[in-house]
Coordinates of C-alpha atoms in Angstrom, one line a residue:
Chain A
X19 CA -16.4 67.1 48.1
X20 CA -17.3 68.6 45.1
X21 CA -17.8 72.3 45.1
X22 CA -21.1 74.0 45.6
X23 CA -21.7 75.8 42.7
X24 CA -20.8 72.6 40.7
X25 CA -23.3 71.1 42.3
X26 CA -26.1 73.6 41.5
X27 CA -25.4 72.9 37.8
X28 CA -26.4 69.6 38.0
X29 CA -29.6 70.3 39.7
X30 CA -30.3 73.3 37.4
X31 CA -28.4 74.9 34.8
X32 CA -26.7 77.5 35.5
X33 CA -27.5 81.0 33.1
X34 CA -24.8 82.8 31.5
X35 CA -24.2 86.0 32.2
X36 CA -26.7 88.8 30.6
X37 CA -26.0 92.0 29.2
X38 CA -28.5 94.9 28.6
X39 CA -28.2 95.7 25.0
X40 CA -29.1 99.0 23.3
X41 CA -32.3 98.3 21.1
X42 CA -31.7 101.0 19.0
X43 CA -34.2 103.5 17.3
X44 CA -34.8 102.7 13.4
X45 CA -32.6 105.6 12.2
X46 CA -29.7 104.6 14.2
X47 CA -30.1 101.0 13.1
X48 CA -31.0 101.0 9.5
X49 CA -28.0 100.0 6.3
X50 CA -25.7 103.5 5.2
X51 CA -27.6 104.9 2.2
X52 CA -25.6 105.3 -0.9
X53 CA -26.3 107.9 -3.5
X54 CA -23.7 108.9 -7.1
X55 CA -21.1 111.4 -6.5
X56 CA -18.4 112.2 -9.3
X57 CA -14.8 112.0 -7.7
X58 CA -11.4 112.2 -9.8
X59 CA -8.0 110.9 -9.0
X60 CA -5.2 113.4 -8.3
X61 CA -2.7 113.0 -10.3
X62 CA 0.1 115.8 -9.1
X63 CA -0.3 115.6 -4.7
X64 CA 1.6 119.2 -4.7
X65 CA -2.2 120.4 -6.7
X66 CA -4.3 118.7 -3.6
X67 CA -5.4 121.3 -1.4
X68 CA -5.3 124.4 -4.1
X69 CA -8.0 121.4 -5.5
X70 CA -9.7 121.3 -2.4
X71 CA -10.1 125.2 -1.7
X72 CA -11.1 125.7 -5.1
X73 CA -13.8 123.0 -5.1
X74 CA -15.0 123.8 -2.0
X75 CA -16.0 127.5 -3.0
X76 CA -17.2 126.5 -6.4
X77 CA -18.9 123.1 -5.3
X78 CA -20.0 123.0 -1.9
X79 CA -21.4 119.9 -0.6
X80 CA -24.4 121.6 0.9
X81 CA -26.8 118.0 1.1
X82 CA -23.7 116.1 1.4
X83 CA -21.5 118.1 4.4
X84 CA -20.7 114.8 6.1
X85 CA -18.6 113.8 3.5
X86 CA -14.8 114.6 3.6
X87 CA -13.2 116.1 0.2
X88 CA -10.4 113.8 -0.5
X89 CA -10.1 110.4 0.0
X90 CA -6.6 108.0 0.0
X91 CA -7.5 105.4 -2.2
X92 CA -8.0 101.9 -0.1
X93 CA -4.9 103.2 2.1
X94 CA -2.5 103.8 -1.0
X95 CA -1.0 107.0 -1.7
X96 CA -3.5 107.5 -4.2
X97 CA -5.8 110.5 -3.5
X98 CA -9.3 111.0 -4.8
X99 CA -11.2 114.1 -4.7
X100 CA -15.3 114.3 -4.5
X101 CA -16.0 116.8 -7.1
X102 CA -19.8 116.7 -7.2
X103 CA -23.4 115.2 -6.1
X104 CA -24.7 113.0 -9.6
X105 CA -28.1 113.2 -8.6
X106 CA -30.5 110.6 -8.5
X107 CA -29.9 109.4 -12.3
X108 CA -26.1 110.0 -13.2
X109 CA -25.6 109.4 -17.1
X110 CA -22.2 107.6 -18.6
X111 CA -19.1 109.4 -17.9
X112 CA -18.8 112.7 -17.7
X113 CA -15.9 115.0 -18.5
X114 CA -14.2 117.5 -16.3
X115 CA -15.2 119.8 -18.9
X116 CA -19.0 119.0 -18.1
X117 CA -18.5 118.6 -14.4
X118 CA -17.0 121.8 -14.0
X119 CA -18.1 124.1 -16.5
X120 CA -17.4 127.9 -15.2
X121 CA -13.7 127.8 -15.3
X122 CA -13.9 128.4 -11.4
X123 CA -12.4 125.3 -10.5
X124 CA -8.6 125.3 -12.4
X125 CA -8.4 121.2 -13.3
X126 CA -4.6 120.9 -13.4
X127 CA -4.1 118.2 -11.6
X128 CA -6.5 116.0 -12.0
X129 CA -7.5 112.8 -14.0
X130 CA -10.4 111.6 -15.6
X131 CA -13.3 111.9 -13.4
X132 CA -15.7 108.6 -12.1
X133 CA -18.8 107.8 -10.2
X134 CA -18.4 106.4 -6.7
X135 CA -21.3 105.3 -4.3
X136 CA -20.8 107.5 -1.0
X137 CA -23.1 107.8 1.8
X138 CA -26.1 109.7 1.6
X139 CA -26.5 110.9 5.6
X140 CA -24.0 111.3 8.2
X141 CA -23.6 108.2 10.0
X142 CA -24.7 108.2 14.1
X143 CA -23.7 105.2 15.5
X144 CA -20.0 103.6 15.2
X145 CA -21.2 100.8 13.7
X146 CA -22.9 103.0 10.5
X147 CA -19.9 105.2 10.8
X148 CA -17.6 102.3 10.0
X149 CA -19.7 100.6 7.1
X150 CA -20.0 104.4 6.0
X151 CA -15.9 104.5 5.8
X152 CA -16.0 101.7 3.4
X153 CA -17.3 103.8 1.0
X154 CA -15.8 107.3 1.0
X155 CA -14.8 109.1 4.4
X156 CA -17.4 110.4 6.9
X157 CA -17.2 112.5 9.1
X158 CA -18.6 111.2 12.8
X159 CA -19.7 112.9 16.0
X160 CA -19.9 110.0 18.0
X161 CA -22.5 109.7 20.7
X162 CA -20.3 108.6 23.7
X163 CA -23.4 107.1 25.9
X164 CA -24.9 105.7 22.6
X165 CA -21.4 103.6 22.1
X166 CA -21.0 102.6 25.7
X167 CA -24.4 101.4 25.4
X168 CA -23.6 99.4 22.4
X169 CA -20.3 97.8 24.1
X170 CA -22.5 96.9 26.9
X171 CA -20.5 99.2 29.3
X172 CA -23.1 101.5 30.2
X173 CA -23.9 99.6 33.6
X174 CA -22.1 99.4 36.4
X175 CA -22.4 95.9 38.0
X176 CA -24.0 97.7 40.9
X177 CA -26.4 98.5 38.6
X178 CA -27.0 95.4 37.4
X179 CA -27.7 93.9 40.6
X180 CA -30.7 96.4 40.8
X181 CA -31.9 95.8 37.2
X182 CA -32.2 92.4 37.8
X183 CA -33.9 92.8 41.3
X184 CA -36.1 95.0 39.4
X185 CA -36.7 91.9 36.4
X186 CA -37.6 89.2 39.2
X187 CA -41.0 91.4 40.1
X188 CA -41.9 90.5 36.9
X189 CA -41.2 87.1 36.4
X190 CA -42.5 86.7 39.6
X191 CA -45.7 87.9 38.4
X192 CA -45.5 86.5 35.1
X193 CA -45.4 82.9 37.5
X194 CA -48.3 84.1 39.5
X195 CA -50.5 84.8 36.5
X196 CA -49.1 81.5 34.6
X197 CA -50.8 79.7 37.8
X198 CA -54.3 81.6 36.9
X199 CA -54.0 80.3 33.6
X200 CA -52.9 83.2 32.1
X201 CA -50.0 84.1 29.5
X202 CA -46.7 84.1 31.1
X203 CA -45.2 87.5 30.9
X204 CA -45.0 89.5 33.5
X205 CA -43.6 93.5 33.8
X206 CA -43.1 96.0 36.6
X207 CA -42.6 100.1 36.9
X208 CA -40.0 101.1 38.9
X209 CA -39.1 105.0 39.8
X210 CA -35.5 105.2 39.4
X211 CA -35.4 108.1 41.8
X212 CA -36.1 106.2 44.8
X213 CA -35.7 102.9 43.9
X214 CA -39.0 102.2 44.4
X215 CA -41.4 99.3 42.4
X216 CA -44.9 101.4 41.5
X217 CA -46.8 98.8 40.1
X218 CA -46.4 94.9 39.3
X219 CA -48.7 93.3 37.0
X220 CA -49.1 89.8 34.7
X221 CA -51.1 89.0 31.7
X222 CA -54.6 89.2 32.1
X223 CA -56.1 88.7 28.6
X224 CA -57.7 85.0 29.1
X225 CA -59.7 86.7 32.2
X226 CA -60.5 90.2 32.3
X227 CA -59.9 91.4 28.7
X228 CA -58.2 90.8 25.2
X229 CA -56.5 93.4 25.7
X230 CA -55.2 93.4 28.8
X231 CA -50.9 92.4 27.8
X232 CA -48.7 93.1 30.7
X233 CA -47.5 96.0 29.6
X234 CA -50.9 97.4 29.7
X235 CA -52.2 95.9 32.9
X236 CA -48.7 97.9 34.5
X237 CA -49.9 101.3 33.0
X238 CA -53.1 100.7 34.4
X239 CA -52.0 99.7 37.6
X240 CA -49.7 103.5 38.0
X241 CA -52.8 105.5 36.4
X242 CA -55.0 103.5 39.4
X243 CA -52.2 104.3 41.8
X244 CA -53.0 108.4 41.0
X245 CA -56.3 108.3 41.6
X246 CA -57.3 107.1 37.8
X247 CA -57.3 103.6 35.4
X248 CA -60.2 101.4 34.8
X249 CA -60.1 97.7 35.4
X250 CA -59.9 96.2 38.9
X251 CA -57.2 94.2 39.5
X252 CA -59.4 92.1 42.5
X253 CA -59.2 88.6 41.6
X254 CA -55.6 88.9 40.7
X255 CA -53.7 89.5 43.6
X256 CA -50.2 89.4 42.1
X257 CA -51.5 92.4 40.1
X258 CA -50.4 95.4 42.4
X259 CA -49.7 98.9 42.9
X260 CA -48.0 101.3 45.6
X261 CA -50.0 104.5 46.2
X262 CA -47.4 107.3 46.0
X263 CA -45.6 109.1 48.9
X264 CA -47.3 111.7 50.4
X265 CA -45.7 114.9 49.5
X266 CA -45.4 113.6 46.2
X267 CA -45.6 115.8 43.0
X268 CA -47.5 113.2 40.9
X269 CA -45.4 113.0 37.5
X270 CA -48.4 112.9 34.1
X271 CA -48.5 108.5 34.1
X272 CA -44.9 106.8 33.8
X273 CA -43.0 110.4 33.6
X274 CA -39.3 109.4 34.3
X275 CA -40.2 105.8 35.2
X276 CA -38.6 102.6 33.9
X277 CA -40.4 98.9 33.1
X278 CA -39.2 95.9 33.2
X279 CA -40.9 93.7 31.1
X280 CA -39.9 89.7 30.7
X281 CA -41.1 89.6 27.0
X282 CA -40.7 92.3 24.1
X283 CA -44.3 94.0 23.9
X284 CA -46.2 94.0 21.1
X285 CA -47.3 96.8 18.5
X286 CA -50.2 97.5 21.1
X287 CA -48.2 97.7 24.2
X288 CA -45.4 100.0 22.6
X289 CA -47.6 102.8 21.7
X290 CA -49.4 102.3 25.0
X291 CA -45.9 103.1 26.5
X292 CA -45.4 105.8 24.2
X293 CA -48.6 107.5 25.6
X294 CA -47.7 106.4 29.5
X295 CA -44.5 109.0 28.6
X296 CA -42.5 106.0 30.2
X297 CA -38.4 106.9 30.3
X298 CA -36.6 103.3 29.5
X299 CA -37.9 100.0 29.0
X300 CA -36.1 97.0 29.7
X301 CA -37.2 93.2 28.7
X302 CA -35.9 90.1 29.0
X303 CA -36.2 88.4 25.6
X304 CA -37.5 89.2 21.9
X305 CA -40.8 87.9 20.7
X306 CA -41.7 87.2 16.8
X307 CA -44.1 90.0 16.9
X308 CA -42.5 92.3 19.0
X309 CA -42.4 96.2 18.6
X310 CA -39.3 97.4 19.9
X311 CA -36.8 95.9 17.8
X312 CA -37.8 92.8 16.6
X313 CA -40.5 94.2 13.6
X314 CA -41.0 97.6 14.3
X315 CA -38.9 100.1 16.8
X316 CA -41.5 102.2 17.9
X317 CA -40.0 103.5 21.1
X318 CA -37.8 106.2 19.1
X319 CA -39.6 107.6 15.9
X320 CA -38.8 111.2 15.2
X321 CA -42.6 111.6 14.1
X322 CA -44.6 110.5 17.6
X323 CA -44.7 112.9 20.7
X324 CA -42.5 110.7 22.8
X325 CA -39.5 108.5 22.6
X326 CA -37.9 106.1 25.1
X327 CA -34.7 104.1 25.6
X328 CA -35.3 100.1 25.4
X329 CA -32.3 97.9 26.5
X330 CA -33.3 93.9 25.7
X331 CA -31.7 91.1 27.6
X332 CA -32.0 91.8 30.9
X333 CA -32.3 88.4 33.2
X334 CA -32.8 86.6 30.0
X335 CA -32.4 82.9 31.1
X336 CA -35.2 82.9 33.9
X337 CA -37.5 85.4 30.8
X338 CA -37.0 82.6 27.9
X339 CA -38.1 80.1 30.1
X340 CA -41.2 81.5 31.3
X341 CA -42.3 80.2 27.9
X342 CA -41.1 76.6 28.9
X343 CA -42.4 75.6 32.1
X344 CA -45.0 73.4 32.8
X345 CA -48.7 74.6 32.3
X346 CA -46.8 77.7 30.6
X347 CA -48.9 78.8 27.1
Chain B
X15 CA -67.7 117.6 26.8
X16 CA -68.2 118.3 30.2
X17 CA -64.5 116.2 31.1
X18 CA -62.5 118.0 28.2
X19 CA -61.6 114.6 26.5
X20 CA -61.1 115.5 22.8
X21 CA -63.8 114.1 21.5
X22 CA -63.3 110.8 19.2
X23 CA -66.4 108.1 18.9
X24 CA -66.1 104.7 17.7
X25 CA -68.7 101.8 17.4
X26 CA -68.0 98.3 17.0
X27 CA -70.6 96.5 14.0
X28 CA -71.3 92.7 14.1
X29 CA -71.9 90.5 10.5
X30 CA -75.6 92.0 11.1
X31 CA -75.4 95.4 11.3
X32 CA -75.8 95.8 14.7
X33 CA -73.6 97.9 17.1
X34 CA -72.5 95.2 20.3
X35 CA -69.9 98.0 21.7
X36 CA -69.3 101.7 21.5
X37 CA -67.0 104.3 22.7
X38 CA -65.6 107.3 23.1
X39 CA -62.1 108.9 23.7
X40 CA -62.2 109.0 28.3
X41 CA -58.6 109.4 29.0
X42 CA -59.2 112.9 31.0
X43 CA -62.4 111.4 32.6
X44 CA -60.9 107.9 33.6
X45 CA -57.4 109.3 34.3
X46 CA -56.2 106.4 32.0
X47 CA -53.7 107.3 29.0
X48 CA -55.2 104.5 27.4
X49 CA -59.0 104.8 27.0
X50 CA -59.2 105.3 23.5
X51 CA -62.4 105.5 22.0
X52 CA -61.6 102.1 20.6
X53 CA -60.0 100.9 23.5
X54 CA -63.2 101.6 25.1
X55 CA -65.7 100.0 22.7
X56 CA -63.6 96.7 22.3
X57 CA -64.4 96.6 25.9
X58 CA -68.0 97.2 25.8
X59 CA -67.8 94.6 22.9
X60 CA -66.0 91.7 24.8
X61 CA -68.5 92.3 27.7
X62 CA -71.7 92.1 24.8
X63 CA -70.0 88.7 23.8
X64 CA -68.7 87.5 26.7
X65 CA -65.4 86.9 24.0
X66 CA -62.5 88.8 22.2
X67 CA -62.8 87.6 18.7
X68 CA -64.9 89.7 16.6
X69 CA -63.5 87.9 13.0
X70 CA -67.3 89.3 11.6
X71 CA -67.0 92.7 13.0
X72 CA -66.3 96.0 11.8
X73 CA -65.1 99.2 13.6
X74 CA -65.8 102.5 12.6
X75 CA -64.1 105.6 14.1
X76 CA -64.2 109.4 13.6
X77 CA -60.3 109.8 12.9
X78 CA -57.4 107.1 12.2
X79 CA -56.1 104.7 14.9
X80 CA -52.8 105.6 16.6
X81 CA -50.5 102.3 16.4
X82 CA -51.9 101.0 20.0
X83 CA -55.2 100.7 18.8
X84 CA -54.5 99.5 15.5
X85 CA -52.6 96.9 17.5
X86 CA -55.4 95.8 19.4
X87 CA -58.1 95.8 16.4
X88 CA -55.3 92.8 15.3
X89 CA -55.1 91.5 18.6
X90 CA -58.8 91.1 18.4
X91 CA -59.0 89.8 15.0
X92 CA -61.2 92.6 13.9
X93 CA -62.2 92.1 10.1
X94 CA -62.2 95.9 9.2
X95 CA -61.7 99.3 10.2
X96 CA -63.7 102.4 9.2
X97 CA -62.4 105.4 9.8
X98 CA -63.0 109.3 9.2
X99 CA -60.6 111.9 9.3
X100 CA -56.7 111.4 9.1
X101 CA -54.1 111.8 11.9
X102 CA -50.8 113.2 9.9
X103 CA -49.2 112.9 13.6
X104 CA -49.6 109.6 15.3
X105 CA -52.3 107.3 12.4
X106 CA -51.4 103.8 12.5
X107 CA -53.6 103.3 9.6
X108 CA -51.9 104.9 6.7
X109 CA -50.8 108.1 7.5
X110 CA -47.5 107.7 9.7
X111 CA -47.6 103.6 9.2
X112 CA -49.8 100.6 8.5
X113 CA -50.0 98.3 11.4
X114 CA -53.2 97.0 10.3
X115 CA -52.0 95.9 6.8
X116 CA -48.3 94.8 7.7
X117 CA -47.8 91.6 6.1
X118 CA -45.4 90.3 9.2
X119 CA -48.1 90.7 11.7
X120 CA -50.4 87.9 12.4
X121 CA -53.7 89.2 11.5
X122 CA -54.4 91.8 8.8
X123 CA -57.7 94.1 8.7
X124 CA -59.8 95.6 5.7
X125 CA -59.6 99.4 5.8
X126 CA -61.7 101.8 4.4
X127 CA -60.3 105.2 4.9
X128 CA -62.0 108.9 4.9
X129 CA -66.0 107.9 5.4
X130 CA -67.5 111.1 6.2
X131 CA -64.3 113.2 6.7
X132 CA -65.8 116.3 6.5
X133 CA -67.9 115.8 9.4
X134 CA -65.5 114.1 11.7
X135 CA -63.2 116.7 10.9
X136 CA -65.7 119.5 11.9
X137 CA -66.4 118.1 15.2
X138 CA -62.8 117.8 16.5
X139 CA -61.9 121.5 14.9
X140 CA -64.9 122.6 16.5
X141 CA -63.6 121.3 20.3
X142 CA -59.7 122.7 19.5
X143 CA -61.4 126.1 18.3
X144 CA -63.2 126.6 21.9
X145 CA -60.4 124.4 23.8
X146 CA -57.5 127.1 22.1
X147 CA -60.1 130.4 23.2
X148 CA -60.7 129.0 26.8
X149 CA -56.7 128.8 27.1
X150 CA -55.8 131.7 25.9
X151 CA -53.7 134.2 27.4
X152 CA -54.4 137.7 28.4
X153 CA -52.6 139.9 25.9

């Protein structure tokens, strides 16, 4: 007899495993800068750290203190000293002489200086720490949760098993609004404290309002559950929200609370999130003119009043094909 | 205003001039984080039209868009945005990006920026001046 979980696959295939993966914010995720530094060979090792001490009392690297002083040239015995910033337009070469004028720094020692291309900011994720080390050594204070998050080891398969409980009240919904004739996506709020899922809601833009994505119907939805919102959610029943516990110090919207959401919202639904002061977000798969990580990362710009932590690819088989089934638009 | 709201108005113009929605900023009165004053109007709008494209219409606001509303003006295919004053901290519009004129986005919007800035300017400096007297604290 053939095993059982063979013969599932044949009736429907069987998803691979997901992984929640760190969408990080744009200064986290953006290509190491480069700006012109003069550095010189060492040509006499026993000269290196008199070099160094010197160099570092005459030439501080004030806008450059991520940068290390001495370099092994491409793991040779070869070391390289940074002598100085070149600003934003170095000329040809330059000689020690020029570079280091004042007498303060004795050059004995050291060859004919060059331009190199180091990195302009201290790097804060591993990955921009190792594409930083290519060019000149960097100094790193890693971000331990940040690189767990990036390995996809910040779960616990425990806690999987909730996220993806969590996911299924929105693809549920997403079904149920599909069925109205609505766009299939599909979110829910869930406060992490307790466990408990606040608000469930599907598109509703091809019946109550343009505007109303998902996301927005689900922010709506908690601000209804305390006593405020707008629309009414009456002819769509899937669309639903738990008043809260009595006893319950009401938190201002989303406070501390985590969506899941089966599609990445959109420029609209990001900054909605950003004023629902919403914790994490969670969704299923990217969409071409998504907003948090796709085109822009909105959910962790030094510049607004609130950031949020957004993890993609949560339940993503049963998410991408929302899109696919039948009378799906 | 009686329900504190800071106090932003925007109307929505057809092709003919004529207003078909207006708005203003009710997130303190409708206990809703999203009730912008253009939230609000493209409401009114969609319920004068009985539809969500305005491709002929115009919105004018006192200050810039934050990046939710300039989001939905695309999402409803609005043809321009007017605005007033500028919002250094949170304007979609120019000042901290450009939603509306972002080439990867589906829909792009005319914007005129600064109409009447002195004036819009007045009115929310006016609600922060009583606003900061009625909360301050005994010295």
């Amino acid at each position: 007899m053939e095993p059982d979980c063979k013969r599932r696959k044949m009736e429907e295939p069987a998803d691979p495993p997901w992984e929640a993966l760190l969408v990080l914010p744009e200064l986290e995720s953006r290509e190491v800068e480069l700006t012109p530094a003069y550095a010189a060979p060492v040509l006499l090792r026993t000269e290196t750290s008199r070099l160094v001490r010197e160099l570092s009392a005459a030439r501080p690297l004030t806008e450059l203190p991520h940068l290390k002083r001495v370099q092994a040239r491409g793991g040779t015995q070869l070391l390289e000293v940074l002598l100085c910033p070149a600003g934003p337009s170095p000329g040809a070469s330059r000689t020690l002489a020029e570079l280091l004028p004042d007498g303060r720094v004795d050059v004995r020692g050291l060859g004919e200086p060059f331009l190199v291309q180091v990195p302009a900011r201290a790097p804060l994720t591993r990955p921009q720490f190792e594409e930083a080390a290519r060019h000149w050594p960097t100094a790193f204070h890693e971000n331990k949760r940040t690189s767990q998050a990036l390995a996809g080891r910040l779960f616990t398969l425990q806690d999987k098993a909730a996220m993806e409980a969590r996911m299924e009240h929105a693809v549920w919904a997403a079904r149920r609004g599909a069925e109205l004739g609505m766009v299939p996506a599909g979110a829910a709020v869930v406060d992490p404290a307790t466990g408990r899922v606040l608000a469930v809601g599907h598109d509703c833009r091809n019946g109550l309002h343009p505007l109303l994505h998902a996301a927005m119907v689900c922010v709506d939805l908690v601000a209804c559950g305390q006593g405020g919102g707008t629309y009414s959610y009456r002819d769509y029943p899937a669309c639903s929200f738990l008043p809260p516990l009595p006893g319950d110090g009401l938190p201002y919207i989303c406070t501390g609370y985590d969506l899941y959401l089966t599609r990445e919202p959109c420029v609209m639904c990001a900054m909605a999130l950003v004023h629902s002061r919403i914790q994490r977000v969670f969704y299923g798969v990217s969409s071409p003119h998504g907003a948090l990580g796709t085109g822009y990362r909105l959910h962790g710009r030094q510049d607004l009043n609130h950031r949020y932590e957004v993890f993609r690819g949560v339940l993503e088989g049963p998410c991408r094909r929302l899109g696919q089934e039948p009378g799906a638009r | 205003m009686a329900h504190n709201d800071v106090p932003i108005g925007a109307v929505i113009v057809d092709a003919q001039g004529e207003i078909i929605g207006c708005g203003r900023n009710e997130r303190e009165l409708r206990g809703d984080p999203l009730a912008h004053a253009e939230i609000v109007a493209l409401q009114a709008a969609a319920t004068t039209r009985g539809s969500w494209r305005f491709d002929d219409c115009t919105l004018v606001v006192t200050l810039e868009p934050c990046a939710m509303c300039a989001g939905a003006m695309s999402q409803a295919r609005l043809a321009r945005v007017v605005f007033g004053a500028f919002d250094a901290k949170a304007g979609a519009v120019t000042s901290v990006f450009d939603v509306v004129r972002d080439p990867r986005l589906p829909h792009r919007l005319e914007v005129v920026a600064g109409i009447e800035e002195l004036a819009c300017v007045r009115v929310l400096k006016e609600f922060f001046a009583v606003a900061r007297t009625e909360n301050e604290l005994p010295k």
